[in-house]
Coordinates of C-alpha atoms in Angstrom, one line a residue:
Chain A
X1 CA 128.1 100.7 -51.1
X2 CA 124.7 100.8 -52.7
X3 CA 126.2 100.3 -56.1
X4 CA 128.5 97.4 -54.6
X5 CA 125.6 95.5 -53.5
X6 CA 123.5 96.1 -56.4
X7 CA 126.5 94.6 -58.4
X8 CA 125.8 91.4 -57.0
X9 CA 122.1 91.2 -57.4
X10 CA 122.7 91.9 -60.9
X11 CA 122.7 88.8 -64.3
X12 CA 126.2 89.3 -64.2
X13 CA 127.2 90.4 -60.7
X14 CA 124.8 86.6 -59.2
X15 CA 126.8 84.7 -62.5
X16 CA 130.4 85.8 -61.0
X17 CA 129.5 84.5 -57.6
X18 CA 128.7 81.4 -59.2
X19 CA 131.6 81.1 -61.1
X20 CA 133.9 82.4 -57.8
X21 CA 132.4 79.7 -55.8
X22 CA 132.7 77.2 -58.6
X23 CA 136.9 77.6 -59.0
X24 CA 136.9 77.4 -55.3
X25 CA 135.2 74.6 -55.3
X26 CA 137.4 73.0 -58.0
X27 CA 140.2 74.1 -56.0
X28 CA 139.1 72.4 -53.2
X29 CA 138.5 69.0 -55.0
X30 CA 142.0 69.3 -56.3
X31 CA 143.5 68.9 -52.1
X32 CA 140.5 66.5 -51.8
X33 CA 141.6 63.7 -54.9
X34 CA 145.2 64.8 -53.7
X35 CA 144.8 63.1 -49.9
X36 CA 142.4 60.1 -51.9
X37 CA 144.7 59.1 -54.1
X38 CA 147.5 58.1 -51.0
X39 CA 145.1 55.1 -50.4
X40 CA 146.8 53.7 -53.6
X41 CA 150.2 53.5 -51.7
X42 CA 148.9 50.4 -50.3
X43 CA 150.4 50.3 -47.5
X44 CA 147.6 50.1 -45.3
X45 CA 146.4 53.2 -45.3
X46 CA 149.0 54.4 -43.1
X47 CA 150.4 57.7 -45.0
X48 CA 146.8 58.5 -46.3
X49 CA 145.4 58.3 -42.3
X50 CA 148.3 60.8 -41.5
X51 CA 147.0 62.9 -44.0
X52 CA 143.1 62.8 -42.6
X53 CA 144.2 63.3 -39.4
X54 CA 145.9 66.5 -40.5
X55 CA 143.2 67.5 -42.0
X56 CA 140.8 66.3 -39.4
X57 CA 142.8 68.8 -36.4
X58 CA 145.0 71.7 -38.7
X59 CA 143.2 75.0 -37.4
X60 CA 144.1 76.9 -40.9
X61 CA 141.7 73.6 -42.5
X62 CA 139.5 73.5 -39.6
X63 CA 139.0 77.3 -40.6
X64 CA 138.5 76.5 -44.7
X65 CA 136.1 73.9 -43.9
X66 CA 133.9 76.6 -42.8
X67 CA 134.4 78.6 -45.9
X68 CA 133.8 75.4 -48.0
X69 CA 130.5 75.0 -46.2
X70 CA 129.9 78.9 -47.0
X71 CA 131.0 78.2 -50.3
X72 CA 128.6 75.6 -51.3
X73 CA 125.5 77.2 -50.0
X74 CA 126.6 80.3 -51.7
X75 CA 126.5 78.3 -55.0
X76 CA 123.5 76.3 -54.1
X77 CA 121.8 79.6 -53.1
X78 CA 122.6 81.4 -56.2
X79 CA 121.9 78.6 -58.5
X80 CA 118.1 78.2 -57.0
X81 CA 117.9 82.2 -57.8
X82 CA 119.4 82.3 -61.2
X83 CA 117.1 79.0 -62.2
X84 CA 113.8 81.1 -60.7
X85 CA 115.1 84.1 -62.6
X86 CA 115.7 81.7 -65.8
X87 CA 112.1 80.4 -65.7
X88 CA 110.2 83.1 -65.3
X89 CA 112.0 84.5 -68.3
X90 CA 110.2 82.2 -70.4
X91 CA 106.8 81.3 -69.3
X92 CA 105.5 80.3 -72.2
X93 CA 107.6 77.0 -73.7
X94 CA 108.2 75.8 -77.3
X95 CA 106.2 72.9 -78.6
X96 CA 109.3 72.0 -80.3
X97 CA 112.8 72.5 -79.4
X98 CA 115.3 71.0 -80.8
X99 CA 118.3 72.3 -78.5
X100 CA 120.7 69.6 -78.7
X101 CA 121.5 70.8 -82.1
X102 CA 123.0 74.0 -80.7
X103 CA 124.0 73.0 -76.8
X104 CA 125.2 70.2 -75.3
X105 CA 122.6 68.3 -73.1
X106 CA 124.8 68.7 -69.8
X107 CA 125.3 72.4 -70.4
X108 CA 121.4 73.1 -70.2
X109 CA 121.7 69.9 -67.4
X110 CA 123.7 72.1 -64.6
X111 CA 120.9 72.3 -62.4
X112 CA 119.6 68.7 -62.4
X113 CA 123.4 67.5 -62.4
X114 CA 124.0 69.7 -59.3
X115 CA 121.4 68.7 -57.6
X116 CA 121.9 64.8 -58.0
X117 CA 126.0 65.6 -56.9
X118 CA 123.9 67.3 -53.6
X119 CA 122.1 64.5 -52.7
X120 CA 125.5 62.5 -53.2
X121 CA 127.3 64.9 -51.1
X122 CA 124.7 65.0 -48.0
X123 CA 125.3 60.8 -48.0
X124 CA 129.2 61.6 -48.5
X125 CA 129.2 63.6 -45.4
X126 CA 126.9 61.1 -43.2
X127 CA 129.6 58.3 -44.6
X128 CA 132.4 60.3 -43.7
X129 CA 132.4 63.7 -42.9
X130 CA 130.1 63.1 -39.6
X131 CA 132.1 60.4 -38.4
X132 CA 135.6 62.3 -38.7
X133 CA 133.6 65.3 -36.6
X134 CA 132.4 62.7 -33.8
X135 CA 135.4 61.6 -33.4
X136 CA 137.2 64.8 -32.9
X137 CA 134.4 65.9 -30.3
X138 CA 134.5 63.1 -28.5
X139 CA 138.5 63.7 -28.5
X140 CA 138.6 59.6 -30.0
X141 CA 141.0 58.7 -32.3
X142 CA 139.5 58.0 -35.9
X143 CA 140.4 55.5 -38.0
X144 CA 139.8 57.0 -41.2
X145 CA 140.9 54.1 -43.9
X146 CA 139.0 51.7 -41.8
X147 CA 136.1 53.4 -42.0
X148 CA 136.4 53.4 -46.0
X149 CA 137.4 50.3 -46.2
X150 CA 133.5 49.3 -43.9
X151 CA 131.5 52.0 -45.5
X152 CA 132.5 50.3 -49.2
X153 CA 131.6 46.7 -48.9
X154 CA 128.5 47.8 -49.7
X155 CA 127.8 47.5 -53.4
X156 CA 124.5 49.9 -53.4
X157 CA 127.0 52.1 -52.4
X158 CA 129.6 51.5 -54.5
X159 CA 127.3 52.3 -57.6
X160 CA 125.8 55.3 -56.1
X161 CA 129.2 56.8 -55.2
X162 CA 130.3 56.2 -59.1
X163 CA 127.1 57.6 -59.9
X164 CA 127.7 60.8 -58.0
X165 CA 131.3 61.1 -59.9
X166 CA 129.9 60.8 -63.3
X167 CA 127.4 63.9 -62.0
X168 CA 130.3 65.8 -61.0
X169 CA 132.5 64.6 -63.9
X170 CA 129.5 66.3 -66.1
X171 CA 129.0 69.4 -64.0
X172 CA 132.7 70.0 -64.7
X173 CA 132.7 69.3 -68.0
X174 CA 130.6 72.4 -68.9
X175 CA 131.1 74.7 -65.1
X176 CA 135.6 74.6 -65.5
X177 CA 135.7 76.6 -68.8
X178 CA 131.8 78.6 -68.0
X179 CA 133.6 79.8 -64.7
X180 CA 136.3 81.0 -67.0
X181 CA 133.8 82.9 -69.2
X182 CA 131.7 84.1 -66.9
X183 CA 134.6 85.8 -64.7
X184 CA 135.8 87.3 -68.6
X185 CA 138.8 85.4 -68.6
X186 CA 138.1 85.0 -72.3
X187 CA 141.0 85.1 -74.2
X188 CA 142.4 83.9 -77.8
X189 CA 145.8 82.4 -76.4
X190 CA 144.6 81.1 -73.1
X191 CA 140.6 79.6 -73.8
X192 CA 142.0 76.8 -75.4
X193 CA 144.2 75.8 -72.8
X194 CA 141.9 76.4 -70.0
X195 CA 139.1 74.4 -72.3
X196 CA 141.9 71.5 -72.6
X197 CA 142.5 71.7 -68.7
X198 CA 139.0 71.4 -67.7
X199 CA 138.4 68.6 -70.0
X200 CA 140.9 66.4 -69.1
X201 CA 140.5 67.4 -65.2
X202 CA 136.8 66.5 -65.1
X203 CA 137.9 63.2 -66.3
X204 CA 140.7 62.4 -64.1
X205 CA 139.2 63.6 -61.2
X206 CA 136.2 62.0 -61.3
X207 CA 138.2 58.8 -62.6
X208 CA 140.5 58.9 -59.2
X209 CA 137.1 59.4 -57.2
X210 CA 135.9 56.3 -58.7
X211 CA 138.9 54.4 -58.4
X212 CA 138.4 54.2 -54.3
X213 CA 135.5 53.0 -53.9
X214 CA 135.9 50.3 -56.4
X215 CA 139.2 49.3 -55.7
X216 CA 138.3 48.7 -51.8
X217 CA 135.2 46.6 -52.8
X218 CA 136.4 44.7 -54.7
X219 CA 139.7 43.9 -52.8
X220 CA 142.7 45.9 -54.9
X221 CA 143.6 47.8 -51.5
X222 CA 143.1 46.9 -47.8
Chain B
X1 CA 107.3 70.5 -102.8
X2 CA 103.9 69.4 -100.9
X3 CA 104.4 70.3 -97.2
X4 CA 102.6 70.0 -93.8
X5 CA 103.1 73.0 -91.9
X6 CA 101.8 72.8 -87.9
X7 CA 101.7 77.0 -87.5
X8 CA 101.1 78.9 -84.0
X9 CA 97.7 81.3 -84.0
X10 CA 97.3 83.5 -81.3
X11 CA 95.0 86.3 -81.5
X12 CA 97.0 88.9 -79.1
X13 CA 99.1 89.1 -76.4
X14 CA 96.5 88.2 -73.6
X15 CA 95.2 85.4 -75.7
X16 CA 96.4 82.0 -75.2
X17 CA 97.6 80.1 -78.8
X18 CA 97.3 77.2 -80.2
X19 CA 99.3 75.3 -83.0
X20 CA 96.9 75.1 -86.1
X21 CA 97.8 72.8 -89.4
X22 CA 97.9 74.4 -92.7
X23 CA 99.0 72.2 -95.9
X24 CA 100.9 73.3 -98.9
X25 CA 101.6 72.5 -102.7
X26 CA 103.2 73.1 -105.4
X27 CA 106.1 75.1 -103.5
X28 CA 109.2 75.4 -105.2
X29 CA 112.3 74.5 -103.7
X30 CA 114.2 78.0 -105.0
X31 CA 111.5 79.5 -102.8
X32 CA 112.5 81.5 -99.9
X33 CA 110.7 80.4 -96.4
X34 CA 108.8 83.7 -96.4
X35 CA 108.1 83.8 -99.4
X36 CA 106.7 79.9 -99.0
X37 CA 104.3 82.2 -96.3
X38 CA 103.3 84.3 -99.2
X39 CA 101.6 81.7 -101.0
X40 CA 99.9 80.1 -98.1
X41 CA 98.4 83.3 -96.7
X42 CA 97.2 83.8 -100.4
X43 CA 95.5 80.8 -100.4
X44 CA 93.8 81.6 -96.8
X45 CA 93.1 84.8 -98.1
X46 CA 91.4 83.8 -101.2
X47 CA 89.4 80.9 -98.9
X48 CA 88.0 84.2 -96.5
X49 CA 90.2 83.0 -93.6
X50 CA 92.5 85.4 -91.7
X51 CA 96.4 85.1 -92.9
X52 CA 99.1 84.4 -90.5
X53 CA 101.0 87.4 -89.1
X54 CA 104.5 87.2 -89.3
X55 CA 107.4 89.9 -89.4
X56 CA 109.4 90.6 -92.7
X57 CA 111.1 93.9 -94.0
X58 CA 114.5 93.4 -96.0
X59 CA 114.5 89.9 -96.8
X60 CA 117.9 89.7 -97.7
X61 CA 119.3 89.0 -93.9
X62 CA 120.2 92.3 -92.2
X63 CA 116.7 93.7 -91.0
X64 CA 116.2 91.1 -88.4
X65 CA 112.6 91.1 -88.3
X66 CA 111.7 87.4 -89.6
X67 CA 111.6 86.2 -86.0
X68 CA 110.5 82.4 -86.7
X69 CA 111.2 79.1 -84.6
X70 CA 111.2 76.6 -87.6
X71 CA 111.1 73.0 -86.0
X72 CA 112.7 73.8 -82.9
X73 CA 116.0 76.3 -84.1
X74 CA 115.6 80.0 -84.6
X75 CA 116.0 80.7 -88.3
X76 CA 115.2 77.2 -89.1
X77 CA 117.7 74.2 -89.7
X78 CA 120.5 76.3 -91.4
X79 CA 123.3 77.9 -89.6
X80 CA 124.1 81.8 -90.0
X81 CA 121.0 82.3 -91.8
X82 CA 118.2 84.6 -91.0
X83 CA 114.1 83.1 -92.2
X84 CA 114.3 85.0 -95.3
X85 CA 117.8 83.3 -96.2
X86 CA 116.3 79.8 -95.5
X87 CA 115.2 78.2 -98.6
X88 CA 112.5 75.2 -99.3
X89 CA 115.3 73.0 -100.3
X90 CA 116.3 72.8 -97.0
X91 CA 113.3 70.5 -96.5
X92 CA 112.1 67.5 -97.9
X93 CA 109.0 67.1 -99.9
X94 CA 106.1 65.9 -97.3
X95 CA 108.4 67.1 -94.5
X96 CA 106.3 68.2 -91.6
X97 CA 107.3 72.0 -90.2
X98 CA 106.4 73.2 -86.8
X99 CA 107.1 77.5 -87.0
X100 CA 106.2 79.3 -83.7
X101 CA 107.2 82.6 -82.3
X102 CA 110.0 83.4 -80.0
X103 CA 109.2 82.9 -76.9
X104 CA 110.8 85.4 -74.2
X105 CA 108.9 87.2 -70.8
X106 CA 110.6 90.3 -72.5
X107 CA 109.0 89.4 -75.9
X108 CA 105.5 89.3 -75.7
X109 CA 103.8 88.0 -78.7
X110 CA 102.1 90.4 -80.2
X111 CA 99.3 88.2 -82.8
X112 CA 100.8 84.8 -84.1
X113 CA 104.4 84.9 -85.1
X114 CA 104.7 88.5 -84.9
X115 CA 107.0 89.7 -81.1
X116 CA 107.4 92.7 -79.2
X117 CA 111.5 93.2 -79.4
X118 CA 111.0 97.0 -78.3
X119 CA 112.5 95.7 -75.2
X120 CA 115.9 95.5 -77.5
X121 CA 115.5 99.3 -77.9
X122 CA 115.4 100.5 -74.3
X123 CA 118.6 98.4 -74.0
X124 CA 120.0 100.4 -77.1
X125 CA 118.4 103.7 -75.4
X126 CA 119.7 103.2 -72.1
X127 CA 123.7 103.0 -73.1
X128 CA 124.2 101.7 -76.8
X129 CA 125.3 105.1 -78.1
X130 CA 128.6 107.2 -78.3
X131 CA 127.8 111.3 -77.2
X132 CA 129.5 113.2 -80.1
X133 CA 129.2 117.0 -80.8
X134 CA 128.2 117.0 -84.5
X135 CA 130.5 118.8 -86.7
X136 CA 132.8 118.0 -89.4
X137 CA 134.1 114.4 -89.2
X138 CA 137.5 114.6 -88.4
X139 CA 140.6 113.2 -90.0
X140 CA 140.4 109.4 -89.7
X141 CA 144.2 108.7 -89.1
X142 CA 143.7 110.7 -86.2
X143 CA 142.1 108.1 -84.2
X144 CA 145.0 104.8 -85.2
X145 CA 142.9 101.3 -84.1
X146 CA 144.9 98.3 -84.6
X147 CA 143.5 96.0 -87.0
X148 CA 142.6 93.1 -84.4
X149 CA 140.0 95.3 -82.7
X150 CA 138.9 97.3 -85.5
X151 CA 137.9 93.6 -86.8
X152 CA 136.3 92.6 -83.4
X153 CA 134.2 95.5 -83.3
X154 CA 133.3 94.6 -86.6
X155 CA 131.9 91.5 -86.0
X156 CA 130.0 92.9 -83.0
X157 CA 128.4 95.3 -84.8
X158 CA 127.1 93.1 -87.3
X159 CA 124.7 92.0 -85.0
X160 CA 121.4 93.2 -86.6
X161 CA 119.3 92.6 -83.1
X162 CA 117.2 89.9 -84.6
X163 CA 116.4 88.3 -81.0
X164 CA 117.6 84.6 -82.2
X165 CA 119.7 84.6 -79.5
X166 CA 116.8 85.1 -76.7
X167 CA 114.8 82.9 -78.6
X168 CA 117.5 79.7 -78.8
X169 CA 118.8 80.6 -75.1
X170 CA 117.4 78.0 -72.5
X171 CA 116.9 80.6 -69.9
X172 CA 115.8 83.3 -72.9
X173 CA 119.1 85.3 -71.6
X174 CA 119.9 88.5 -74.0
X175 CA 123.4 88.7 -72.6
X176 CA 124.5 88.0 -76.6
X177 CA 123.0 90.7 -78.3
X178 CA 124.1 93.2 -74.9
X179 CA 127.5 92.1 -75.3
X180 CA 127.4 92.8 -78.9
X181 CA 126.5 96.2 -78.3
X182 CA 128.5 96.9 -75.4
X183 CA 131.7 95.4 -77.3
X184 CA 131.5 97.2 -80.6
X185 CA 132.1 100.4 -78.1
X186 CA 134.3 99.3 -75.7
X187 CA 137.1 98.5 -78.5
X188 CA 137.1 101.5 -80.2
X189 CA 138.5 104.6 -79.5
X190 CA 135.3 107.0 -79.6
X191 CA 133.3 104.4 -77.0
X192 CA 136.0 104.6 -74.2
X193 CA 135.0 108.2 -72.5
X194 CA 131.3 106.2 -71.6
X195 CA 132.8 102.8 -72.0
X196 CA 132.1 102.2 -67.7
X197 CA 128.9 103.8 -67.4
X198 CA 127.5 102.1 -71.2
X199 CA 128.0 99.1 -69.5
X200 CA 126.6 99.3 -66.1
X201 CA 123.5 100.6 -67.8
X202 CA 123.2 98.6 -70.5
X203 CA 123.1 95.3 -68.5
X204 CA 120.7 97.5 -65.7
X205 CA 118.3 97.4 -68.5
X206 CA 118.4 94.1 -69.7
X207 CA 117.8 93.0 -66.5
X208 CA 114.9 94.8 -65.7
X209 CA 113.6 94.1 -69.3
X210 CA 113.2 90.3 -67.7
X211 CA 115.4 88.6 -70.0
X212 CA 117.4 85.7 -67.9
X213 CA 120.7 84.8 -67.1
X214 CA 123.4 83.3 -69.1
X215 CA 124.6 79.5 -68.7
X216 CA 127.3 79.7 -71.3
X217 CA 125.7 77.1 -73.3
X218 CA 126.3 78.9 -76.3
X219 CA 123.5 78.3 -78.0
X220 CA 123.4 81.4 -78.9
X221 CA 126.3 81.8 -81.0
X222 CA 125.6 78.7 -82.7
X223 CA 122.0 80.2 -83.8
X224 CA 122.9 83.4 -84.4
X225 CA 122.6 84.4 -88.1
X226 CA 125.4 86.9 -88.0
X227 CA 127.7 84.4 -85.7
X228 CA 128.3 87.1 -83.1
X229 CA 131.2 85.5 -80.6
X230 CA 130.6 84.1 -76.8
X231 CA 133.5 86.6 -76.6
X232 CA 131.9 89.6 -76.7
X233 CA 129.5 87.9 -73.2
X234 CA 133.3 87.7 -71.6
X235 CA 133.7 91.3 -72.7
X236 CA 131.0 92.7 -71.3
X237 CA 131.5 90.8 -67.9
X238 CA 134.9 91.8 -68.1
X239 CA 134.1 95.4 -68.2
X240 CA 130.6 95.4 -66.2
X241 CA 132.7 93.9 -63.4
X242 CA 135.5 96.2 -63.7
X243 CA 133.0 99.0 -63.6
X244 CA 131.3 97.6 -60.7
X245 CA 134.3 96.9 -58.4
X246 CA 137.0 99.1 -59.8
X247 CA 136.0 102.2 -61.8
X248 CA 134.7 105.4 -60.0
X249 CA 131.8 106.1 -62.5
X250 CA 128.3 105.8 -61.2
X251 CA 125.7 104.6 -63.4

């Protein structure tokens, strides 16, 4: 057990929590644009509040949500390590770096980008999250759709909820394939295609994401 | 050529340094960029000053010792180059170059460009080795390797532990020239008997040596002067975590 534990204190052991946590978080975004996207049925909102509600009361979701919750801090908590350990391994900086010739500037920006999808998230959940969790304790029935279609008439809000997808969009765009590296999942056949998948999904997701908000302010859906 | 160059001075490792401007003439663009160093340490010899320390011993790209940051790269602007490789026609006459050390916890400067890398040793020491009885060598169809992995071990090995990738790294991570190591091992035949416990120790080391963590930006592999693979980093997660989880051998 002592080794066991050490494992995960260790560069590599604290990088494959990261990674773990950041394919289930993907994972989770993939059931989350899912549900979203029924708002473009257009019927009301109708199917996609059967879906919420589902969500809202099924006790194998009800017991996910709590691993979600462990989930990010678990990633949050690691990534505030890793960056102190990251740091400290270079006190001293370079008057000159020129790093964008070697790196992209959202790979070195996983930190800054992960903390602006945070602050997103944290107004996400008051929006939505909190009200769905009222509701349920109150033993109300919830309206999700027309709490959406309230929360973005709101154009500040609109723009900062865009914002927050273009964060995530970025974080994917260099966390997908690192995951994949960092578990070892390196491999000649498959890199490229997981590099192709995580492209193209930190696009469309964050593109779907986007989609809502806009389209309920300015009056595609209702 | 006529150059400016903006050089960093610092005295020792306690001492705090200071970027100090030197100018050069007459330098030939055929010139390599130590030997560029030559000439201006010649001229602050011959004015009584104290010439810059820097690190040199091969000069033709396999010692690893010329450990400069020329204008914000390791190695300078070229790719798979090492300083000694890099010549003055890679700049531009009147072209202003900044040169510092590498700068790494786990590479303490030891007087102006010249780093500590012993730490890359006590990596080596700790697991980069295969335990042989000496002897005759013995008959090398013996031990078949198919091609693909006799190549990959190659390249790993062809890492010449210059410390480029520490210095280019954003979180000055030395999981590059670890995996290396570990991964010209673990795809032979003769590295397999120690392949679980090399590992384990290996990355033990680095991380006590203070190095930091990787972030898969690859910087690394594109500074590197041998162009050692991000694939030998997956390797050696690949088989650290194996070790960890699944193999019975304590390190």
């Amino acid at each position: 057990m002592g080794s066991l534990s050490k494992t995960f204190t260790s560069s590599v052991g604290r990088k494959f929590v990261m990674g773990l946590t950041g394919l289930f978080l993907i994972s989770f975004l993939i059931v989350h644009v899912s549900i979203n996207a029924l708002i473009f049925l257009n019927d009301g909102g109708q199917t996609f509040n059967v879906a919420a509600d589902f969500m809202g009361h099924n006790l194998i979701v009800r017991i996910m949500e709590i691993g979600l919750f462990a989930g990010i801090i678990l990633h949050i908590v690691q990534a505030i390590v890793l960056t102190a350990q990251n740091k400290a391994a270079r006190p001293a900086t370079y008057a000159y770096s020129n790093a964008s010739a070697n790196s992209t500037w959202y790979s070195r920006s996983m930190g800054l980008l992960g903390t602006l999808i945070l602050m997103f998230l944290i107004l996400h959940l008051y929006h939505f999250w909190w009200p769905t969790k009222a509701a349920v304790f109150n033993h109300e029935e919830h309206d999700t759709f027309q709490n959406i279609t309230m929360v973005f008439q709101e154009l500040w809000v609109v723009i900062v909820y865009v914002l927050g997808v273009i964060s995530l969009g970025y974080h994917l765009l260099h966390g997908f394939q690192s995951a994949f590296q960092t578990m070892g999942w390196n491999h000649k056949k498959w890199t490229p295609i997981v590099k192709a998948i995580g492209f193209w999904f930190s696009i469309i997701v964050p593109i779907i994401f986007a989609l809502m908000p806009i389209s309920i302010y300015l009056g595609w859906i209702s | 050529m006529n150059l400016t160059l903006k050089v960093w001075r610092q005295k020792n490792s306690k001492s705090t340094g200071n970027l100090v401007d030197y100018k050069v003439s007459d330098i030939s663009p055929d010139m390599s960029f130590l030997e560029m160093f030559d000439v201006l340490n010649e001229q602050l010899i011959n004015k009584g000053e104290e010439p810059i320390v820097f690190d040199h011993d091969c000069r033709e790209g396999i010692c690893g010792m010329c450990s400069m940051y020329i204008n914000g790269r390791p190695h300078g602007p070229k790719d798979l180059v090492t300083t000694c490789q890099l010549h003055m026609r890679s700049f531009k006459d009147g072209d202003t170059i900044v040169v510092e050390p590498w700068r790494a916890k786990a590479f303490p400067v030891i007087k102006d460009l010249a780093v500590d890398r012993s730490a890359f040793d006590r990596v080596i020491a700790a697991g980069g080795f295969i335990s042989v009885n000496t002897g005759n060598a013995q008959d090398a169809n013996n031990l078949p390797i198919a091609k693909s992995k006799a190549d990959a071990a190659f390249e790993a090995a062809a890492c010449i532990g210059c410390g480029a990738c520490v210095a280019a790294c954003k979180n000055a991570s030395a999981m590059l020239f670890v995996s290396a190591k570990v991964s010209q091992f673990s795809l032979l035949p003769q590295g397999q008997p120690e392949r679980y416990k090399r590992v384990q120790n290996m990355v033990a080391q680095m991380d006590s040596e203070g190095f930091g963590n990787c972030t898969n930006t690859g910087a690394c592999e594109a500074e590197c002067p041998k162009g050692i693979s991000l694939e030998n980093i997956a390797r050696m997660n690949r088989d650290y975590l194996t070790a960890k989880l699944f193999s019975e051998e304590e390190a």
